[in-house]
Short mmCIF file of C-alpha atoms in Angstrom, two decimals:
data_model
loop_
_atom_site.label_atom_id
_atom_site.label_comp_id
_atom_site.label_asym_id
_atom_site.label_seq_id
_atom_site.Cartn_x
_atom_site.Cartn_y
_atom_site.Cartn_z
CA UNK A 1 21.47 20.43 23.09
CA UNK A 2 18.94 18.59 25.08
CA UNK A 3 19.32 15.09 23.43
CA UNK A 4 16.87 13.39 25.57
CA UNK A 5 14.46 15.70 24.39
CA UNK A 6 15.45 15.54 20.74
CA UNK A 7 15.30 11.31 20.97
CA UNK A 8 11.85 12.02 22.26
CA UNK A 9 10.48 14.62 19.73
CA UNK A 10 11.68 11.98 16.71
CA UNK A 11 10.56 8.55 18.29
CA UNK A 12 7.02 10.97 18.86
CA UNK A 13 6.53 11.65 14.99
CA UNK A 14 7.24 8.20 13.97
CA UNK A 15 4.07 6.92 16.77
CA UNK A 16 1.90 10.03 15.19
CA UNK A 17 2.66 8.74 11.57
CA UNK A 18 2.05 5.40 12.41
CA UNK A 19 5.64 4.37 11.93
CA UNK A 20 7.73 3.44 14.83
CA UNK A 21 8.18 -0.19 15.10
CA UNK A 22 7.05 -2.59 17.99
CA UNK A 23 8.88 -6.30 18.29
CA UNK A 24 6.42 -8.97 19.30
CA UNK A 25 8.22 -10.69 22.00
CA UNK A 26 7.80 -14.30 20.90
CA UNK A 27 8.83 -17.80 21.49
CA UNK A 28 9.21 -20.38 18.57
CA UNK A 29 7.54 -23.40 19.06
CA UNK A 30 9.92 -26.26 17.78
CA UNK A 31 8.16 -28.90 16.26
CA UNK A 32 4.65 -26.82 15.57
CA UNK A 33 5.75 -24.34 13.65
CA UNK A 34 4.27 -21.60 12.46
CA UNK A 35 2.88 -21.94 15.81
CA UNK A 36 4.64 -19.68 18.49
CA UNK A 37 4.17 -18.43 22.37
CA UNK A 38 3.49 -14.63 22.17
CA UNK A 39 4.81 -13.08 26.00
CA UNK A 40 3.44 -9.47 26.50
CA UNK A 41 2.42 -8.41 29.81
CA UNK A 42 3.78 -10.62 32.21
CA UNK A 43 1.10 -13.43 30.35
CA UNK A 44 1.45 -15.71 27.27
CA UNK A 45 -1.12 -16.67 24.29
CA UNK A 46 -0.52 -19.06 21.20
CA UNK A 47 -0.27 -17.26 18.04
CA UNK A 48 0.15 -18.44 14.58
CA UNK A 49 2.94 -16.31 12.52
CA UNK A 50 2.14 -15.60 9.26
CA UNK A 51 5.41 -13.37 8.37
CA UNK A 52 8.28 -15.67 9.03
CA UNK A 53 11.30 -15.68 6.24
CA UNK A 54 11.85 -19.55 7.73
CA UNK A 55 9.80 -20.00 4.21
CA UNK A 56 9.90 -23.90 4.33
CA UNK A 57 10.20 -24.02 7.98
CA UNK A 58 13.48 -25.48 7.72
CA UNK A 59 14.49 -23.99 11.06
CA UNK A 60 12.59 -27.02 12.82
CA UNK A 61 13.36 -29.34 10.95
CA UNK A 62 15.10 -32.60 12.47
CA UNK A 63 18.19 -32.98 10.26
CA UNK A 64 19.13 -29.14 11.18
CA UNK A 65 18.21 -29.39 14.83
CA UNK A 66 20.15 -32.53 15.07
CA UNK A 67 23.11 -31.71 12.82
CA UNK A 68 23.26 -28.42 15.15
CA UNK A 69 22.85 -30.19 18.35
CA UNK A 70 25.84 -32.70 16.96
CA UNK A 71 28.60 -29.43 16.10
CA UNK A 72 27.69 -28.11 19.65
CA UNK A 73 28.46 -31.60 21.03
CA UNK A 74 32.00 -32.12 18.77
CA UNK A 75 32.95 -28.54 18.79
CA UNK A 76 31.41 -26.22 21.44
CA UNK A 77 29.45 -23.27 20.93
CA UNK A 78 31.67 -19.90 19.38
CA UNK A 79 33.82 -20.47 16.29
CA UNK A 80 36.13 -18.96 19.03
CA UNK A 81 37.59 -16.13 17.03
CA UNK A 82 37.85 -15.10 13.21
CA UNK A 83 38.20 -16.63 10.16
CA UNK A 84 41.73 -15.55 9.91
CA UNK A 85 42.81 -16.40 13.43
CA UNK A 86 41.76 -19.67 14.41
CA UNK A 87 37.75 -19.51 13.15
CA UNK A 88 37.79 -21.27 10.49
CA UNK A 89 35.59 -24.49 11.33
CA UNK A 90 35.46 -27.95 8.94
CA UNK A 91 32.05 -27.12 8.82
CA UNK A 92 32.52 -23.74 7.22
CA UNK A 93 34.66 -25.44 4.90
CA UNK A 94 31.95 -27.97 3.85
CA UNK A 95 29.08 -25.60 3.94
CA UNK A 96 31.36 -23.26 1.62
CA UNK A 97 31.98 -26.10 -1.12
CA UNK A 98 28.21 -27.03 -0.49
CA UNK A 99 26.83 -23.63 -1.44
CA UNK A 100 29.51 -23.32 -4.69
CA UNK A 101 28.12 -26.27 -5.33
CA UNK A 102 24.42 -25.16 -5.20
CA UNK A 103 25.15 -22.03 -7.58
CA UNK A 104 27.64 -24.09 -10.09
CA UNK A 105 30.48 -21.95 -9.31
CA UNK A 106 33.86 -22.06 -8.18
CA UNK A 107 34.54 -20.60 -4.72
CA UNK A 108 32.04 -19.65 -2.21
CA UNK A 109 32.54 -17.19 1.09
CA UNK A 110 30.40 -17.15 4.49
CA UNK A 111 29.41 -13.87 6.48
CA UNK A 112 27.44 -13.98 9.42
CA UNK A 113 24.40 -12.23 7.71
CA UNK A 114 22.72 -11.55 4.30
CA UNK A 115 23.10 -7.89 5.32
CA UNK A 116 26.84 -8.30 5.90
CA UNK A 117 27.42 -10.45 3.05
CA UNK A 118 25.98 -7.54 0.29
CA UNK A 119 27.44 -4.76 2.63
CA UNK A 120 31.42 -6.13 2.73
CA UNK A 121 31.39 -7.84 -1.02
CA UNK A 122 29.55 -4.64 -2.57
CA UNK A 123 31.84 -2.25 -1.04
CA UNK A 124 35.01 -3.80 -1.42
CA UNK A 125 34.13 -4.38 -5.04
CA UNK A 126 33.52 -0.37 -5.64
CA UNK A 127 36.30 0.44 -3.70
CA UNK A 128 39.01 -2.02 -4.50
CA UNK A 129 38.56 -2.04 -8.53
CA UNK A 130 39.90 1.00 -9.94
CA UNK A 131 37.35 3.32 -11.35
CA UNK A 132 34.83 0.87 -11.03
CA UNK A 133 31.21 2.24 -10.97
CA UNK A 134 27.95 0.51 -9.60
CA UNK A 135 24.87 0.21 -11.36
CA UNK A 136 21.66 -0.36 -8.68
CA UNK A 137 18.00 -1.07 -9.52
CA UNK A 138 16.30 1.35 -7.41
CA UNK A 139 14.87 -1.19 -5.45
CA UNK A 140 17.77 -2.94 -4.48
CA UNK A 141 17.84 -3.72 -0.56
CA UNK A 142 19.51 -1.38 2.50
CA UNK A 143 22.34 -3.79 2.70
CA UNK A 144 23.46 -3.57 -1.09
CA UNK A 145 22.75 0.18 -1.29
CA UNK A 146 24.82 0.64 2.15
CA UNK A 147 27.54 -1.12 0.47
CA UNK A 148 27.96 1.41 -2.78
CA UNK A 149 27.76 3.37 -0.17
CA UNK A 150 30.63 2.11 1.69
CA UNK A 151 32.65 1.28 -1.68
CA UNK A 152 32.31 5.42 -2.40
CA UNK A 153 32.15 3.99 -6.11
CA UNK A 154 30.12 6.13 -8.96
CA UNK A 155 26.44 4.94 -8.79
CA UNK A 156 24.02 5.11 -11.27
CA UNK A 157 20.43 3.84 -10.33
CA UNK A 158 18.09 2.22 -13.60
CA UNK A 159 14.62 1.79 -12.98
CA UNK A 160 12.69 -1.14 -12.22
CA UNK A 161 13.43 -4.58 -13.49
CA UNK A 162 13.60 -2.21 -16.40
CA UNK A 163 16.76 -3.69 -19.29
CA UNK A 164 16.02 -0.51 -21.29
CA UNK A 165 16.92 2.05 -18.64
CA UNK A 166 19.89 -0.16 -17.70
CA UNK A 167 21.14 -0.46 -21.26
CA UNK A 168 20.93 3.57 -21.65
CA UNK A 169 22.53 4.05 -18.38
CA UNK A 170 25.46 2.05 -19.60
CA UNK A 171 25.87 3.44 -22.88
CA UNK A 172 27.47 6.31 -21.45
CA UNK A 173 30.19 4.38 -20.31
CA UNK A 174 33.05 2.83 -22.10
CA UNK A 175 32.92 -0.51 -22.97
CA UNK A 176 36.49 -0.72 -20.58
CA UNK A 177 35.10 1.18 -17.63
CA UNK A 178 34.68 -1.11 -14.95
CA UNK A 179 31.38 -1.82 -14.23
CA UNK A 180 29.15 -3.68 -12.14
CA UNK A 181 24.88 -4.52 -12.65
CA UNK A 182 23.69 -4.97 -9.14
CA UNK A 183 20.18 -6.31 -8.63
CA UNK A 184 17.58 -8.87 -6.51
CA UNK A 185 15.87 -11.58 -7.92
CA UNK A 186 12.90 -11.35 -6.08
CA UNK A 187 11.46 -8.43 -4.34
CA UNK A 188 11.25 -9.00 -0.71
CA UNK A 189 8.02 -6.20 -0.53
CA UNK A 190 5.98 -6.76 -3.73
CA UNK A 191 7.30 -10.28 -4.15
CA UNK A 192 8.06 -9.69 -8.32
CA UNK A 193 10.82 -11.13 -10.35
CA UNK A 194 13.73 -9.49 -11.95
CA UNK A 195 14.36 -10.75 -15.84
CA UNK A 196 17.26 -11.77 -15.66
CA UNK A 197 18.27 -13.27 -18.65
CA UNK A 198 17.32 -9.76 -20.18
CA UNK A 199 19.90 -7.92 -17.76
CA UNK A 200 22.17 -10.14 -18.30
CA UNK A 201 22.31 -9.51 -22.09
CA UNK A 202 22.57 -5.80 -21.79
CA UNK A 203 25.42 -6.52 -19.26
CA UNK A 204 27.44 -8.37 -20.82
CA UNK A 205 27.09 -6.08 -24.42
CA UNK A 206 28.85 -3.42 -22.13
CA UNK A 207 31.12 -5.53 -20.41
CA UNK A 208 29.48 -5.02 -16.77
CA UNK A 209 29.67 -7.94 -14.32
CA UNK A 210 26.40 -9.07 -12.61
CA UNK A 211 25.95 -9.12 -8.76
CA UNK A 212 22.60 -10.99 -8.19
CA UNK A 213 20.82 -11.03 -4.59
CA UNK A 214 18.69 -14.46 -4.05
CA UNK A 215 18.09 -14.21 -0.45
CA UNK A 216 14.46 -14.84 -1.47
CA UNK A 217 14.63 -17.27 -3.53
CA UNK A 218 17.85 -19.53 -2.31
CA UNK A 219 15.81 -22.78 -0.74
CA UNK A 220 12.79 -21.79 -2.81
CA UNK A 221 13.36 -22.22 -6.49
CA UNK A 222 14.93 -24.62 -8.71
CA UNK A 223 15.39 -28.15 -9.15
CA UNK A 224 17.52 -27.94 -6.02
CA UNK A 225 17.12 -24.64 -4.44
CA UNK A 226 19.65 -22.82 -6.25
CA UNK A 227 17.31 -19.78 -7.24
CA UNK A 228 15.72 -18.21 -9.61
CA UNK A 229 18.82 -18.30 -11.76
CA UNK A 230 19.05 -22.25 -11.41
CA UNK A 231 14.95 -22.66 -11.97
CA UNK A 232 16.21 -20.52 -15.20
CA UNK A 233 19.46 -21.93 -16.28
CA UNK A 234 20.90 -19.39 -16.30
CA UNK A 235 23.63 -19.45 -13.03
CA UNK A 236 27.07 -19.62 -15.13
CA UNK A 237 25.82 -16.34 -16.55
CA UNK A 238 25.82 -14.52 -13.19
CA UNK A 239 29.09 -13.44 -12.07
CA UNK A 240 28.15 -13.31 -8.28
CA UNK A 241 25.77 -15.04 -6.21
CA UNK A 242 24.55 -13.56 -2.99
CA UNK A 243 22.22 -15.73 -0.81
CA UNK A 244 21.17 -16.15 2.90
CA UNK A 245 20.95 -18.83 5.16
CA UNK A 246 18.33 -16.88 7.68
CA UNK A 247 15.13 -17.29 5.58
CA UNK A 248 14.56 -20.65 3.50
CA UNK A 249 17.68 -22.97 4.70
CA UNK A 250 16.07 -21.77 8.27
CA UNK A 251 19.65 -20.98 9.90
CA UNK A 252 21.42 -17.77 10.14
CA UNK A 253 24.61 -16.39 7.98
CA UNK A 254 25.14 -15.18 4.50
CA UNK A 255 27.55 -15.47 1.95
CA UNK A 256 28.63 -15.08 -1.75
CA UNK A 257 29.49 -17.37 -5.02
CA UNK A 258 31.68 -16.87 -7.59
CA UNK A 259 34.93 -17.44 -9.34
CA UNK A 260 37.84 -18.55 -6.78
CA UNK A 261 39.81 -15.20 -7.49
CA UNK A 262 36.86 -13.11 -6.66
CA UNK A 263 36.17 -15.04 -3.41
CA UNK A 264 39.50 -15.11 -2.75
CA UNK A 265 39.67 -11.10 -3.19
CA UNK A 266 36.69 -10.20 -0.89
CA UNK A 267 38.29 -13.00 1.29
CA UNK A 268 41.55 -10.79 1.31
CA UNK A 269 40.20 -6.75 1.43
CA UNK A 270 36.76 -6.99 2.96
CA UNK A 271 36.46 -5.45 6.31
CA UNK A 272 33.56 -6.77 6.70
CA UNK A 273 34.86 -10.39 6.85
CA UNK A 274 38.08 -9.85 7.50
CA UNK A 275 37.48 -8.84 11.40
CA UNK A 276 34.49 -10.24 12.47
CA UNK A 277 33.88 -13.31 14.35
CA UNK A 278 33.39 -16.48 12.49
CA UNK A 279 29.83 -18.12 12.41
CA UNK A 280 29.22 -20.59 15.32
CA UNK A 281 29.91 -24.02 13.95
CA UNK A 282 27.11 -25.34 15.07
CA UNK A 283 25.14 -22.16 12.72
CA UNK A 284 27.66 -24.11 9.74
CA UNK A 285 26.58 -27.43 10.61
CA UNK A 286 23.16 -26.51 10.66
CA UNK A 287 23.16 -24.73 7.86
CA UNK A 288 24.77 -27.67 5.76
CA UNK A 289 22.23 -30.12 6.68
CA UNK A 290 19.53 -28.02 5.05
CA UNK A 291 21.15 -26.99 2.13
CA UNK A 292 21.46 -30.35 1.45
CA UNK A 293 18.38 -31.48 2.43
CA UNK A 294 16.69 -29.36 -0.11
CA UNK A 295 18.99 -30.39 -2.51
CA UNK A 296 17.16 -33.26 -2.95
CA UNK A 297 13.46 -33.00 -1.57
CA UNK A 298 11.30 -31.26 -3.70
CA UNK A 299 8.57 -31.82 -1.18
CA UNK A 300 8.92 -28.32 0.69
CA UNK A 301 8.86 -26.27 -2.40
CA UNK A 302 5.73 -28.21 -3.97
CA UNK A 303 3.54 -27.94 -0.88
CA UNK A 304 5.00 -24.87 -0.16
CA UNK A 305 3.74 -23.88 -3.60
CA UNK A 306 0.29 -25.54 -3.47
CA UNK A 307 -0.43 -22.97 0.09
CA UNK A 308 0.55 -19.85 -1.57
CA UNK A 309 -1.91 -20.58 -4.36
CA UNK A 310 -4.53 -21.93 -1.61
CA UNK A 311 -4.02 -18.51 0.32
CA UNK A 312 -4.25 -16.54 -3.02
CA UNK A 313 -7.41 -18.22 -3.84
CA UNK A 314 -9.15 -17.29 -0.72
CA UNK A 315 -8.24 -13.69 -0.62
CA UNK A 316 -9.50 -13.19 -4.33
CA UNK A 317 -12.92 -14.70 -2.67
CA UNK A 318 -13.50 -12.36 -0.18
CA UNK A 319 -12.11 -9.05 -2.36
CA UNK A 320 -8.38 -8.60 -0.36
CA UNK A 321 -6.76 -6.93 -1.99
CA UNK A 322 -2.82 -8.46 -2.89
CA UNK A 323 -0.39 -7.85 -5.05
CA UNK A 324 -0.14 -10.68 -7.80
CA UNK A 325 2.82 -11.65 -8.08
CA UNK A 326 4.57 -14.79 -9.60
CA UNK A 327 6.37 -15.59 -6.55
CA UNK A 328 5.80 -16.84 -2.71
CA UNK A 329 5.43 -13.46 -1.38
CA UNK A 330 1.60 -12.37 -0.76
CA UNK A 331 1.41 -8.16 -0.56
CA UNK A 332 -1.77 -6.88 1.34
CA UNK A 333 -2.50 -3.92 0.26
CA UNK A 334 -3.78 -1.45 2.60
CA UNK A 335 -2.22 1.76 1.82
CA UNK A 336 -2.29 3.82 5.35
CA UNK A 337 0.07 3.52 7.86
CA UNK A 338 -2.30 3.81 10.84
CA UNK A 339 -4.51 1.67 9.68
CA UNK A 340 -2.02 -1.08 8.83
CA UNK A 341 -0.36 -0.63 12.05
CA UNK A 342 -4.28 -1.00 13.83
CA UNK A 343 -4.76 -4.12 11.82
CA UNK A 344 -1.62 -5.91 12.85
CA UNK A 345 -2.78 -4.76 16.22
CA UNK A 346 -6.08 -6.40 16.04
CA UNK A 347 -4.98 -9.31 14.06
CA UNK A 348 -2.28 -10.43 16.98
CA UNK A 349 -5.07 -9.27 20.13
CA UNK A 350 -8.17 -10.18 19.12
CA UNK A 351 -7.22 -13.21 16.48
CA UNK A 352 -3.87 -14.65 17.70
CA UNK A 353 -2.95 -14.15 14.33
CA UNK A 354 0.85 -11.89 13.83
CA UNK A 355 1.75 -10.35 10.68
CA UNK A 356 4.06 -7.34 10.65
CA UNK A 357 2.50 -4.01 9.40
CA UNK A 358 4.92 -3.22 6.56
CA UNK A 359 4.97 1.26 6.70
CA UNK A 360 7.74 3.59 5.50
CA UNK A 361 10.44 4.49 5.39
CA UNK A 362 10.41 0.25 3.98
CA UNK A 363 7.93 0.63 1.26
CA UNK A 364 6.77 4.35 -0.08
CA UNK A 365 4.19 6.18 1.48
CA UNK A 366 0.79 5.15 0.32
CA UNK A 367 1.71 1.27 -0.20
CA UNK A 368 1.34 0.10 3.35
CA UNK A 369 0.79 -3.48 3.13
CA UNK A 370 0.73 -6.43 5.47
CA UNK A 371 3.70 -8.80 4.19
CA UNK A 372 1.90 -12.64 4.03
CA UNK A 373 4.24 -15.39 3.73
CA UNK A 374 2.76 -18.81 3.80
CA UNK A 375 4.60 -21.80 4.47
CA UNK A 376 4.08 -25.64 3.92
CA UNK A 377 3.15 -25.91 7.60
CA UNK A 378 0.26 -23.81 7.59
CA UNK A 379 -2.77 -25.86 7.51
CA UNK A 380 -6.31 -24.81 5.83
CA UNK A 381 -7.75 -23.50 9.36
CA UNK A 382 -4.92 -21.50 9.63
CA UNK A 383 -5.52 -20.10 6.14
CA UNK A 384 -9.45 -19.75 7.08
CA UNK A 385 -8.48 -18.15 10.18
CA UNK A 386 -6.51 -15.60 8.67
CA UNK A 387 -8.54 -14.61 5.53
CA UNK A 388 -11.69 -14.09 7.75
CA UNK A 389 -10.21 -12.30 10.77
CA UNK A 390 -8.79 -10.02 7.23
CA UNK A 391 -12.41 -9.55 6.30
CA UNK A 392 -13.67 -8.90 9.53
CA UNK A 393 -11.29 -5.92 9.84
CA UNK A 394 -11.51 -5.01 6.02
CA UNK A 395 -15.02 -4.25 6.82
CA UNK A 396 -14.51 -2.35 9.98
CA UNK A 397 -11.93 0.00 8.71
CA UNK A 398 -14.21 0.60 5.83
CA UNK A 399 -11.48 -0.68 3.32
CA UNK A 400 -11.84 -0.83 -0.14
CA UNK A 401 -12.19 -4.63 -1.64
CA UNK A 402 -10.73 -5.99 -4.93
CA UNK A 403 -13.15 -6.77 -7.61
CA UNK A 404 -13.28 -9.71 -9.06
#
């Protein structure tokens, strides 16, 4: 077999379709965020980023820079080696009781990403309780699926946010048969919100436990940035509580909440954390000082709040289309791949403005979308900026606009 060739052909048909990815080599401006230095051809331009998961722009933030800055000082840079042998930091100890803590619940267990965190707790789950069999919304995220995967559990896969289809799914189980309801919060691509309370009710009439993703939300929601099962409260009710220290809290890692014995039982099969190096502590320290920074300042979430509305507002005025939505996440709907893809293009050349074209195999075929996500640090020219470079290009691609 030629496999040159074969690498080739594929990486060809994903350029045709409009679907092979290009990373924007940029450079984060501390201090002026969402403001960055764009490199591409031996030159560099200022471009505002418009699809950062550092929601609150935490990551710049002087309590995490210093706290960070601090650990390196005290401790060095690598955890030097993994949780088991030698890793453990004081700071993952204190960031572990912090996040517990933030999710009311007992125990709480670092990975070193969101993606590892769902992967290694999801599969050792499946595979370590005896006949145990997964139940997955069908848009749960690559990381969660990949762990069923992993676990080689049954899976059965309910539709939607939908309770009903969930509740029917489990009826054909036993009340006894292990069981576990795995789902998001919020949707990272269309930005909607799960009901919760509602699958928790049909969960716990069967006698499933709930595994609830909040990478989205953790930072974002609630009184203290517990969620949207805090903003709800309705945490005790959740029987795990996966979150992510890469997007709001600005940092990197991820990690689970739950009772002490079923930390202490992913602590003790997973793989996945098991033999992987431990977090920097200086990622820990970091990490710490934001969580409890938005513990207690609700001024992130309120401005950050008052720009996704502002952003809204000014799309609906010049017909771009978006996908309403009752959380921070802004959809742009433009529904072919090449076209999104010549946008993003356009938008980052001609406008200095970067937002990822969103294409499949990450959202079906058909729903291309640009992926908005303001933050509190985007000002009103920014917003201006953005909505009428949109327009501009809306009308050049011949686009269809919202009505109002």
């Amino acid at each position: 077999m030629d496999y040159q060739a074969f690498f080739k052909s594929r990486l060809g048909n994903l350029q045709e379709e409009g679907n092979y990815r290009v990373f924007a080599d940029l450079e984060r401006k501390a201090g002026a965020f969402p403001k960055a230095i764009r490199h591409v051809d031996g030159e560099s331009h200022e471009v505002t980023v418009w699809c950062s998961n550092d929601y609150l722009g935490m990551g710049q933030h002087p309590d995490v820079v210093n706290a960070m800055k601090t650990a390196i000082e005290v401790s060095g840079t690598g955890a030097g080696g993994t949780r088991n042998i030698s890793g453990t930091n004081h700071n993952h100890v204190l960031l572990e009781q912090e996040l517990a803590d933030l999710h009311g619940k007992q125990s709480a267990l670092l990975f070193t990403s969101g993606y590892v965190s769902n992967w290694a707790s999801l599969g050792t789950l499946g595979s370590e309780i005896p006949g145990c069999v997964i139940f997955s919304d069908q848009l749960n995220h690559a990381s969660m699926i990949e762990g069923m995967r992993h676990s080689r559990a049954r899976k059965e896969i309910w539709k939607h946010n939908s309770p009903e289809d969930l509740d029917r799914l489990l009826s054909d189980y036993d009340y006894d048969v292990p069981k576990i309801v795995a789902f998001e919060s919020i949707y990272s691509m269309d930005g909607d919100i799960a009901p919760i309370a509602e699958i928790c009710d049909v969960a716990d009439k069967h006698g499933a436990m709930t595994y609830l993703d909040e990478v989205h939300a953790v930072g974002m929601y609630g009184p203290r940035g517990g969620g949207i099962a805090e903003q709800e409260g309705i945490s005790d009710r959740l029987t795990v509580i996966e979150g992510t220290l890469g997007k709001a809290f600005g940092v990197m890692g991820g990690y689970i909440t739950a009772s002490d014995e079923l930390c202490d039982f992913v602590r003790s099969f997973s793989s996945g954390f098991i033999f992987t190096t431990a977090l920097p502590p200086a990622i820990a320290a970091g990490a710490l000082a934001s969580v409890r920074h938005l513990k207690q300042s609700e001024i992130e979430r309120a401005r950050h709040k008052e720009r996704v509305a502002y952003v809204r507002k000014r799309l609906d005025g010049l017909g771009i289309p978006h996908t309403p939505n009752p959380g921070h996440i802004i959809p742009v709907i433009v529904k072919d791949p090449v076209k999104c893809k010549w946008i993003s293009d356009l938008l980052l050349d001609n406008y200095g403005i970067y937002v990822q074209p969103i294409n499949y195999p990450t959202v079906p075929k058909g729903t291309e979308r640009l992926r908005i996500t303001p933050s509190p640090l985007h000002n009103e020219e920014d917003v201006d900026k953005l909505v009428n470079a949109l327009s501009d290009l809306w009308s050049q691609c011949a686009l269809a606009r919202a009505v109002a």
